[in-house]
Coordinates of N, CA and C in Angstrom, one line a residue:
X1 N 127.8 82.2 101.5 CA 126.8 83.2 101.7 C 126.7 84.2 100.6
X2 N 127.9 84.6 100.2 CA 128.0 85.6 99.0 C 127.3 85.0 97.8
X3 N 127.5 83.7 97.6 CA 126.9 83.1 96.4 C 125.4 83.1 96.5
X4 N 124.8 82.9 97.7 CA 123.4 82.9 97.9 C 122.9 84.3 97.7
X5 N 123.6 85.3 98.2 CA 123.2 86.7 98.0 C 123.2 87.1 96.6
X6 N 124.0 86.4 95.8 CA 124.1 86.7 94.4 C 122.8 86.3 93.6
X7 N 121.9 85.6 94.3 CA 120.6 85.2 93.7 C 119.6 86.4 93.8
X8 N 120.0 87.4 94.5 CA 119.1 88.6 94.7 C 118.6 89.2 93.4
X9 N 119.4 89.3 92.3 CA 118.9 89.9 91.1 C 117.7 89.1 90.5
X10 N 117.7 87.8 90.6 CA 116.5 87.0 90.1 C 115.3 87.4 91.0
X11 N 115.5 87.4 92.3 CA 114.4 87.8 93.2 C 113.9 89.2 92.9
X12 N 114.8 90.1 92.7 CA 114.4 91.5 92.4 C 113.6 91.6 91.1
X13 N 114.0 90.8 90.1 CA 113.3 90.8 88.8 C 111.9 90.2 89.0
X14 N 111.8 89.1 89.8 CA 110.5 88.5 90.1 C 109.6 89.5 90.8
X15 N 110.1 90.2 91.8 CA 109.3 91.2 92.5 C 108.9 92.3 91.6
X16 N 109.8 92.8 90.8 CA 109.4 93.9 89.9 C 108.4 93.4 88.9
X17 N 108.6 92.2 88.4 CA 107.6 91.6 87.4 C 106.2 91.5 88.1
X18 N 106.2 91.1 89.3 CA 104.9 91.0 90.1 C 104.3 92.4 90.2
X19 N 105.1 93.4 90.3 CA 104.7 94.8 90.4 C 104.3 95.4 89.0
X20 N 104.4 94.6 87.9 CA 103.9 95.1 86.6 C 105.0 95.6 85.7
X21 N 106.3 95.5 86.1 CA 107.4 95.9 85.2 C 107.7 94.9 84.2
X22 N 107.8 95.3 83.0 CA 108.2 94.3 81.9 C 109.7 94.2 81.8
X23 N 110.2 93.0 81.9 CA 111.7 92.8 81.9 C 112.3 92.7 80.5
X24 N 111.6 92.1 79.6 CA 112.2 92.0 78.2 C 113.0 90.7 78.1
X25 N 113.2 90.3 76.9 CA 113.8 89.0 76.6 C 115.3 89.1 76.9
X26 N 116.0 90.2 76.5 CA 117.4 90.3 76.6 C 117.8 90.3 78.1
X27 N 117.1 91.1 78.9 CA 117.3 91.2 80.4 C 117.1 89.8 81.0
X28 N 116.0 89.2 80.6 CA 115.7 87.8 81.2 C 116.8 86.8 80.8
X29 N 117.3 86.9 79.5 CA 118.4 86.0 79.1 C 119.7 86.3 79.9
X30 N 119.9 87.6 80.2 CA 121.1 88.0 80.9 C 121.0 87.4 82.4
X31 N 119.8 87.6 83.0 CA 119.6 87.1 84.3 C 119.8 85.6 84.4
X32 N 119.2 84.9 83.5 CA 119.4 83.4 83.5 C 120.8 83.0 83.2
X33 N 121.5 83.6 82.3 CA 122.9 83.3 82.0 C 123.8 83.5 83.2
X34 N 123.6 84.6 83.8 CA 124.5 84.9 85.0 C 124.1 84.0 86.2
X35 N 122.8 83.7 86.3 CA 122.4 82.8 87.4 C 122.9 81.4 87.1
X36 N 123.0 81.0 85.9 CA 123.6 79.7 85.6 C 125.0 79.6 86.0
X37 N 125.7 80.7 85.7 CA 127.2 80.7 86.1 C 127.3 80.6 87.7
X38 N 126.4 81.4 88.4 CA 126.5 81.3 89.9 C 126.2 79.9 90.3
X39 N 125.1 79.3 89.8 CA 124.7 77.9 90.2 C 125.8 76.9 90.0
X40 N 126.4 77.0 88.8 CA 127.5 76.1 88.5 C 128.7 76.3 89.4
X41 N 129.0 77.6 89.7 CA 130.1 77.9 90.6 C 129.8 77.3 92.0
X42 N 128.5 77.5 92.4 CA 128.1 77.0 93.8 C 128.0 75.5 93.9
X43 N 127.8 74.8 92.7 CA 127.5 73.4 92.7 C 128.8 72.5 92.9
X44 N 129.8 73.1 93.4 CA 131.1 72.3 93.6 C 131.0 71.6 94.9
X45 N 129.9 71.0 95.3 CA 129.8 70.2 96.5 C 129.7 71.0 97.8
X46 N 129.3 72.2 97.7 CA 129.1 73.0 98.9 C 127.9 72.5 99.8
X47 N 128.1 72.5 101.1 CA 127.0 72.0 102.0 C 126.0 73.1 102.2
X48 N 124.9 72.7 102.7 CA 123.8 73.6 102.9 C 123.3 73.6 104.3
X49 N 123.4 74.7 105.0 CA 123.1 74.7 106.4 C 122.1 75.7 106.8
X50 N 121.9 75.9 108.2 CA 120.9 76.9 108.7 C 121.3 78.3 108.3
X51 N 122.6 78.6 108.3 CA 123.0 79.9 107.9 C 122.6 80.3 106.5
X52 N 122.6 79.2 105.6 CA 122.2 79.4 104.3 C 120.7 79.9 104.2
X53 N 119.9 79.3 105.0 CA 118.5 79.6 105.1 C 118.3 81.1 105.5
X54 N 119.1 81.5 106.5 CA 119.0 82.9 106.9 C 119.4 83.8 105.7
X55 N 120.4 83.4 104.9 CA 120.9 84.2 103.8 C 119.8 84.3 102.7
X56 N 119.1 83.1 102.5 CA 118.0 83.1 101.5 C 116.9 84.1 102.0
X57 N 116.6 84.1 103.3 CA 115.6 85.0 103.8 C 116.0 86.5 103.6
X58 N 117.3 86.7 103.9 CA 117.9 88.1 103.7 C 117.8 88.5 102.3
X59 N 118.1 87.5 101.4 CA 118.0 87.9 99.9 C 116.6 88.2 99.5
X60 N 115.7 87.5 100.0 CA 114.2 87.8 99.7 C 113.9 89.2 100.3
X61 N 114.3 89.4 101.5 CA 114.0 90.8 102.1 C 114.6 91.9 101.3
X62 N 115.9 91.7 100.9 CA 116.6 92.8 100.2 C 116.0 93.0 98.8
X63 N 115.6 91.9 98.2 CA 114.9 91.9 96.8 C 113.6 92.7 96.9
X64 N 112.8 92.3 97.9 CA 111.5 93.0 98.1 C 111.7 94.5 98.3
X65 N 112.7 94.8 99.2 CA 113.0 96.2 99.5 C 113.4 97.0 98.2
X66 N 114.3 96.3 97.4 CA 114.8 97.0 96.2 C 113.7 97.2 95.2
X67 N 112.8 96.2 95.1 CA 111.7 96.3 94.1 C 110.7 97.4 94.6
X68 N 110.5 97.6 95.9 CA 109.6 98.5 96.4 C 110.2 100.0 96.5
X69 N 111.5 100.1 96.3 CA 112.1 101.4 96.3 C 111.5 102.5 95.4
X70 N 111.1 102.0 94.2 CA 110.5 102.8 93.2 C 109.2 103.4 93.6
X71 N 108.6 102.7 94.6 CA 107.2 103.1 95.0 C 107.3 104.0 96.3
X72 N 108.4 104.5 96.7 CA 108.5 105.3 97.9 C 107.7 106.6 97.6
X73 N 107.2 107.2 98.7 CA 106.4 108.4 98.5 C 107.2 109.5 97.8
X74 N 106.6 110.2 96.8 CA 107.4 111.2 96.1 C 107.8 112.4 97.0
X75 N 107.0 112.7 98.0 CA 107.3 113.8 98.9 C 108.5 113.5 99.9
X76 N 108.9 112.2 99.9 CA 110.0 111.8 100.8 C 111.3 111.6 99.9
X77 N 112.2 112.6 100.1 CA 113.4 112.5 99.2 C 114.3 111.3 99.7
X78 N 115.4 111.0 98.9 CA 116.2 109.8 99.2 C 116.8 109.8 100.5
X79 N 117.3 111.0 101.0 CA 117.9 111.1 102.3 C 116.9 110.8 103.4
X80 N 115.7 111.4 103.3 CA 114.7 111.2 104.3 C 114.2 109.8 104.4
X81 N 114.1 109.2 103.2 CA 113.7 107.8 103.1 C 114.7 106.9 103.8
X82 N 116.0 107.2 103.5 CA 117.1 106.4 104.0 C 117.1 106.5 105.5
X83 N 116.9 107.7 106.0 CA 116.9 108.0 107.5 C 115.8 107.2 108.1
X84 N 114.6 107.3 107.5 CA 113.4 106.6 108.1 C 113.6 105.1 108.1
X85 N 114.2 104.6 107.0 CA 114.5 103.1 106.9 C 115.5 102.7 108.0
X86 N 116.5 103.5 108.2 CA 117.5 103.2 109.3 C 116.9 103.3 110.6
X87 N 116.0 104.3 110.9 CA 115.4 104.5 112.2 C 114.5 103.3 112.5
X88 N 113.8 102.8 111.6 CA 112.9 101.6 111.8 C 113.8 100.4 112.0
X89 N 114.9 100.2 111.2 CA 115.8 99.1 111.4 C 116.4 99.1 112.8
X90 N 116.8 100.3 113.2 CA 117.4 100.4 114.5 C 116.4 100.0 115.6
X91 N 115.2 100.4 115.4 CA 114.1 100.0 116.4 C 114.0 98.5 116.5
X92 N 114.1 97.8 115.4 CA 114.1 96.3 115.4 C 115.3 95.7 116.0
X93 N 116.5 96.4 115.8 CA 117.7 95.8 116.3 C 118.0 96.1 117.8
X94 N 117.5 97.2 118.3 CA 117.8 97.5 119.7 C 117.5 96.4 120.7
X95 N 116.3 95.8 120.7 CA 116.1 94.7 121.6 C 117.1 93.6 121.5
X96 N 117.5 93.2 120.3 CA 118.4 92.2 120.1 C 119.8 92.6 120.7
X97 N 120.2 93.8 120.4 CA 121.4 94.4 121.0 C 121.4 94.4 122.5
X98 N 120.3 94.8 123.1 CA 120.1 94.8 124.5 C 120.3 93.4 125.1
X99 N 119.7 92.4 124.4 CA 119.8 91.0 124.9 C 121.2 90.5 124.8
X100 N 121.9 90.9 123.7 CA 123.3 90.5 123.5 C 124.2 91.1 124.5
X101 N 124.0 92.4 124.9 CA 124.8 93.0 125.9 C 124.5 92.4 127.3
X102 N 123.3 92.0 127.5 CA 123.0 91.4 128.8 C 123.6 90.0 128.9
X103 N 123.7 89.3 127.8 CA 124.2 87.9 127.9 C 125.8 87.9 127.8
X104 N 126.3 88.7 126.8 CA 127.7 88.6 126.5 C 128.5 89.8 127.1
X105 N 127.8 90.8 127.5 CA 128.5 92.1 127.9 C 129.0 92.9 126.8
X106 N 129.6 94.0 127.1 CA 130.0 95.0 126.0 C 131.4 94.7 125.6
X107 N 132.0 95.7 124.9 CA 133.3 95.6 124.4 C 134.0 96.9 124.6
X108 N 135.4 96.8 124.7 CA 136.2 98.0 124.9 C 136.3 98.7 123.6
X109 N 135.9 100.0 123.6 CA 136.1 100.8 122.4 C 137.5 101.1 122.1
X110 N 138.1 100.5 121.2 CA 139.5 100.7 120.7 C 139.4 100.9 119.2
X111 N 140.5 101.5 118.6 CA 140.5 101.6 117.2 C 140.2 100.3 116.4
X112 N 140.6 99.2 117.0 CA 140.4 97.9 116.3 C 138.9 97.5 116.4
X113 N 138.1 98.0 117.3 CA 136.7 97.8 117.4 C 135.8 98.9 116.8
X114 N 136.2 100.1 117.0 CA 135.4 101.2 116.5 C 135.5 101.5 115.0
X115 N 136.7 101.4 114.5 CA 136.9 101.7 113.0 C 136.1 100.7 112.1
X116 N 136.1 99.4 112.4 CA 135.3 98.6 111.6 C 133.8 98.9 111.7
X117 N 133.4 99.3 112.9 CA 132.0 99.6 113.1 C 131.6 100.9 112.3
X118 N 132.5 101.9 112.3 CA 132.3 103.1 111.5 C 132.3 102.8 110.0
X119 N 133.1 101.9 109.6 CA 133.1 101.5 108.2 C 131.8 100.9 107.8
X120 N 131.3 99.9 108.6 CA 130.0 99.3 108.4 C 128.9 100.3 108.4
X121 N 128.9 101.1 109.4 CA 127.8 102.1 109.6 C 127.8 103.2 108.6
X122 N 128.9 103.7 108.1 CA 129.0 104.8 107.2 C 129.1 104.3 105.7
X123 N 130.2 103.6 105.4 CA 130.5 103.2 104.0 C 129.6 102.2 103.5
X124 N 129.5 101.0 104.2 CA 128.7 99.9 103.6 C 127.2 100.0 104.0
X125 N 126.8 101.0 104.8 CA 125.4 101.1 105.1 C 124.9 102.4 104.5
X126 N 125.2 103.6 105.1 CA 124.7 104.8 104.7 C 125.0 105.2 103.3
X127 N 126.3 105.2 102.9 CA 126.6 105.6 101.6 C 126.1 104.5 100.5
X128 N 126.4 103.3 100.9 CA 126.0 102.2 99.9 C 124.4 102.2 99.7
X129 N 123.7 102.3 100.7 CA 122.2 102.3 100.6 C 121.7 103.6 99.9
X130 N 122.3 104.7 100.1 CA 121.9 105.9 99.4 C 122.2 105.7 97.9
X131 N 123.4 105.2 97.6 CA 123.8 105.0 96.2 C 122.8 104.0 95.5
X132 N 122.5 102.9 96.3 CA 121.6 101.8 95.8 C 120.2 102.4 95.5
X133 N 119.7 103.2 96.4 CA 118.4 103.9 96.2 C 118.4 104.7 94.9
X134 N 119.5 105.4 94.7 CA 119.6 106.3 93.6 C 119.6 105.5 92.3
X135 N 120.4 104.4 92.3 CA 120.4 103.5 91.1 C 119.1 102.9 90.8
X136 N 118.3 102.5 91.8 CA 117.0 101.9 91.6 C 116.1 103.0 91.0
X137 N 116.2 104.2 91.5 CA 115.3 105.3 91.0 C 115.6 105.6 89.5
X138 N 116.9 105.4 89.1 CA 117.3 105.7 87.7 C 117.0 104.6 86.8
X139 N 117.3 103.3 87.2 CA 117.2 102.2 86.2 C 116.4 101.0 86.6
X140 N 115.9 101.1 87.9 CA 115.0 100.0 88.3 C 115.8 98.9 89.0
X141 N 115.1 98.1 89.9 CA 115.7 97.1 90.7 C 116.3 95.9 89.8
X142 N 115.5 95.5 88.8 CA 116.0 94.3 88.0 C 117.3 94.6 87.3
X143 N 117.4 95.8 86.8 CA 118.6 96.2 86.0 C 119.7 96.5 86.9
X144 N 119.5 97.2 88.0 CA 120.6 97.5 89.0 C 121.0 96.3 89.7
X145 N 120.1 95.4 90.0 CA 120.4 94.2 90.8 C 121.3 93.3 90.1
X146 N 121.5 93.3 88.9 CA 122.3 92.4 88.1 C 123.8 92.5 88.5
X147 N 124.2 93.6 89.1 CA 125.6 93.7 89.6 C 125.9 92.8 90.7
X148 N 124.8 92.3 91.4 CA 125.0 91.3 92.5 C 125.7 90.0 92.0
X149 N 125.5 89.7 90.7 CA 126.1 88.5 90.1 C 127.6 88.6 90.2
X150 N 128.1 89.9 90.3 CA 129.6 90.0 90.3 C 130.2 89.6 91.6
X151 N 129.4 89.4 92.7 CA 130.0 89.0 94.0 C 130.8 87.7 93.9
X152 N 130.2 86.6 93.3 CA 131.0 85.4 93.3 C 132.3 85.6 92.4
X153 N 132.2 86.4 91.4 CA 133.4 86.6 90.6 C 134.5 87.3 91.4
X154 N 134.1 88.3 92.2 CA 135.0 89.1 93.1 C 135.6 88.2 94.2
X155 N 134.7 87.3 94.8 CA 135.1 86.4 95.8 C 136.1 85.4 95.3
X156 N 135.8 84.9 94.1 CA 136.8 83.9 93.5 C 138.1 84.6 93.2
X157 N 138.1 85.7 92.6 CA 139.3 86.4 92.2 C 140.1 86.8 93.5
X158 N 139.4 87.3 94.5 CA 140.1 87.6 95.8 C 140.7 86.4 96.5
X159 N 139.9 85.3 96.4 CA 140.4 84.0 97.0 C 141.6 83.5 96.3
X160 N 141.6 83.6 95.0 CA 142.8 83.2 94.2 C 144.0 84.1 94.6
X161 N 143.8 85.5 94.6 CA 144.9 86.4 94.8 C 145.4 86.4 96.2
X162 N 144.5 86.3 97.2 CA 144.9 86.5 98.6 C 145.1 85.2 99.3
X163 N 144.3 84.2 99.0 CA 144.4 82.9 99.7 C 145.0 81.8 98.9
X164 N 145.3 82.0 97.7 CA 145.9 81.0 96.9 C 145.0 79.8 96.5
X165 N 143.7 80.1 96.5 CA 142.7 79.1 96.1 C 142.9 78.8 94.6
X166 N 142.6 77.5 94.3 CA 142.7 77.0 92.9 C 141.6 77.6 92.1
X167 N 142.0 78.1 90.9 CA 141.0 78.6 89.9 C 141.4 77.9 88.6
X168 N 140.5 77.0 88.2 CA 140.7 76.2 87.0 C 139.8 76.7 85.9
X169 N 139.7 75.9 84.9 CA 138.8 76.1 83.7 C 137.4 76.2 84.1
X170 N 136.9 75.3 85.0 CA 135.4 75.4 85.4 C 135.1 76.7 86.0
X171 N 135.9 77.2 86.9 CA 135.7 78.5 87.6 C 135.7 79.6 86.6
X172 N 136.7 79.6 85.7 CA 136.8 80.6 84.6 C 135.6 80.6 83.7
X173 N 135.1 79.4 83.4 CA 133.9 79.3 82.5 C 132.7 79.9 83.2
X174 N 132.6 79.6 84.5 CA 131.5 80.2 85.3 C 131.6 81.7 85.4
X175 N 132.8 82.2 85.6 CA 133.0 83.6 85.7 C 132.6 84.3 84.3
X176 N 133.0 83.6 83.2 CA 132.6 84.1 81.9 C 131.1 84.1 81.7
X177 N 130.4 83.1 82.1 CA 129.0 83.1 82.0 C 128.4 84.2 82.9
X178 N 128.9 84.4 84.1 CA 128.4 85.5 84.9 C 128.6 86.8 84.3
X179 N 129.8 87.1 83.9 CA 130.1 88.4 83.3 C 129.3 88.6 82.0
X180 N 129.2 87.6 81.2 CA 128.4 87.7 79.9 C 126.9 88.0 80.2
X181 N 126.4 87.3 81.3 CA 125.0 87.6 81.7 C 124.8 89.0 82.2
X182 N 125.8 89.4 83.0 CA 125.7 90.8 83.6 C 125.7 91.8 82.4
X183 N 126.6 91.7 81.5 CA 126.7 92.6 80.4 C 125.4 92.5 79.5
X184 N 124.8 91.4 79.3 CA 123.6 91.2 78.5 C 122.4 91.8 79.2
X185 N 122.3 91.5 80.5 CA 121.2 92.0 81.3 C 121.2 93.4 81.7
X186 N 122.4 94.0 81.8 CA 122.5 95.4 82.2 C 122.5 96.4 81.0
X187 N 122.6 95.8 79.8 CA 122.6 96.7 78.6 C 121.4 97.5 78.5
X188 N 121.5 98.8 78.1 CA 120.3 99.6 77.9 C 119.4 99.1 76.8
X189 N 118.1 99.3 76.9 CA 117.2 98.9 75.8 C 117.4 99.8 74.6
X190 N 117.2 99.3 73.4 CA 117.4 100.1 72.2 C 116.1 100.7 71.8

């Protein structure tokens, strides 16, 4: 799933290009180089299922959101925009949560259940989306999005370090392609 989400930078670049933003040859080369590394890393016989289709849809939605961030109304600051986005998202999720509660029931609030929810709600949602919006405002979605290519590198490194997964020359070559593409694509214009 992380590998599919790593395709977001290409989608962000496509959406920005459709919006009239010029990408430039070096940034395009960086995107394609990093994308090649991700595709080679993914191509190790991984199966493709329904969850992958949901992740592709999520990648498309996030890429569109990222490309459109630069077009937010000027009178709406980053915090107000983030609050509005979260409010709308909550409105979409409440019926699903209600159905889940009706079918499965609730859960006992313990530190083991509440602390992860706080982390997801505060760190990986509010803080991360605020920082992401700021990055888009400063350098644009295509350039900021290239960091998503680092997900498979981090996943592979953590799998090796924590789970003892094999990391051979093919994986190291893919990681080198990804890192090289990220550096090439994220470099500032001269």
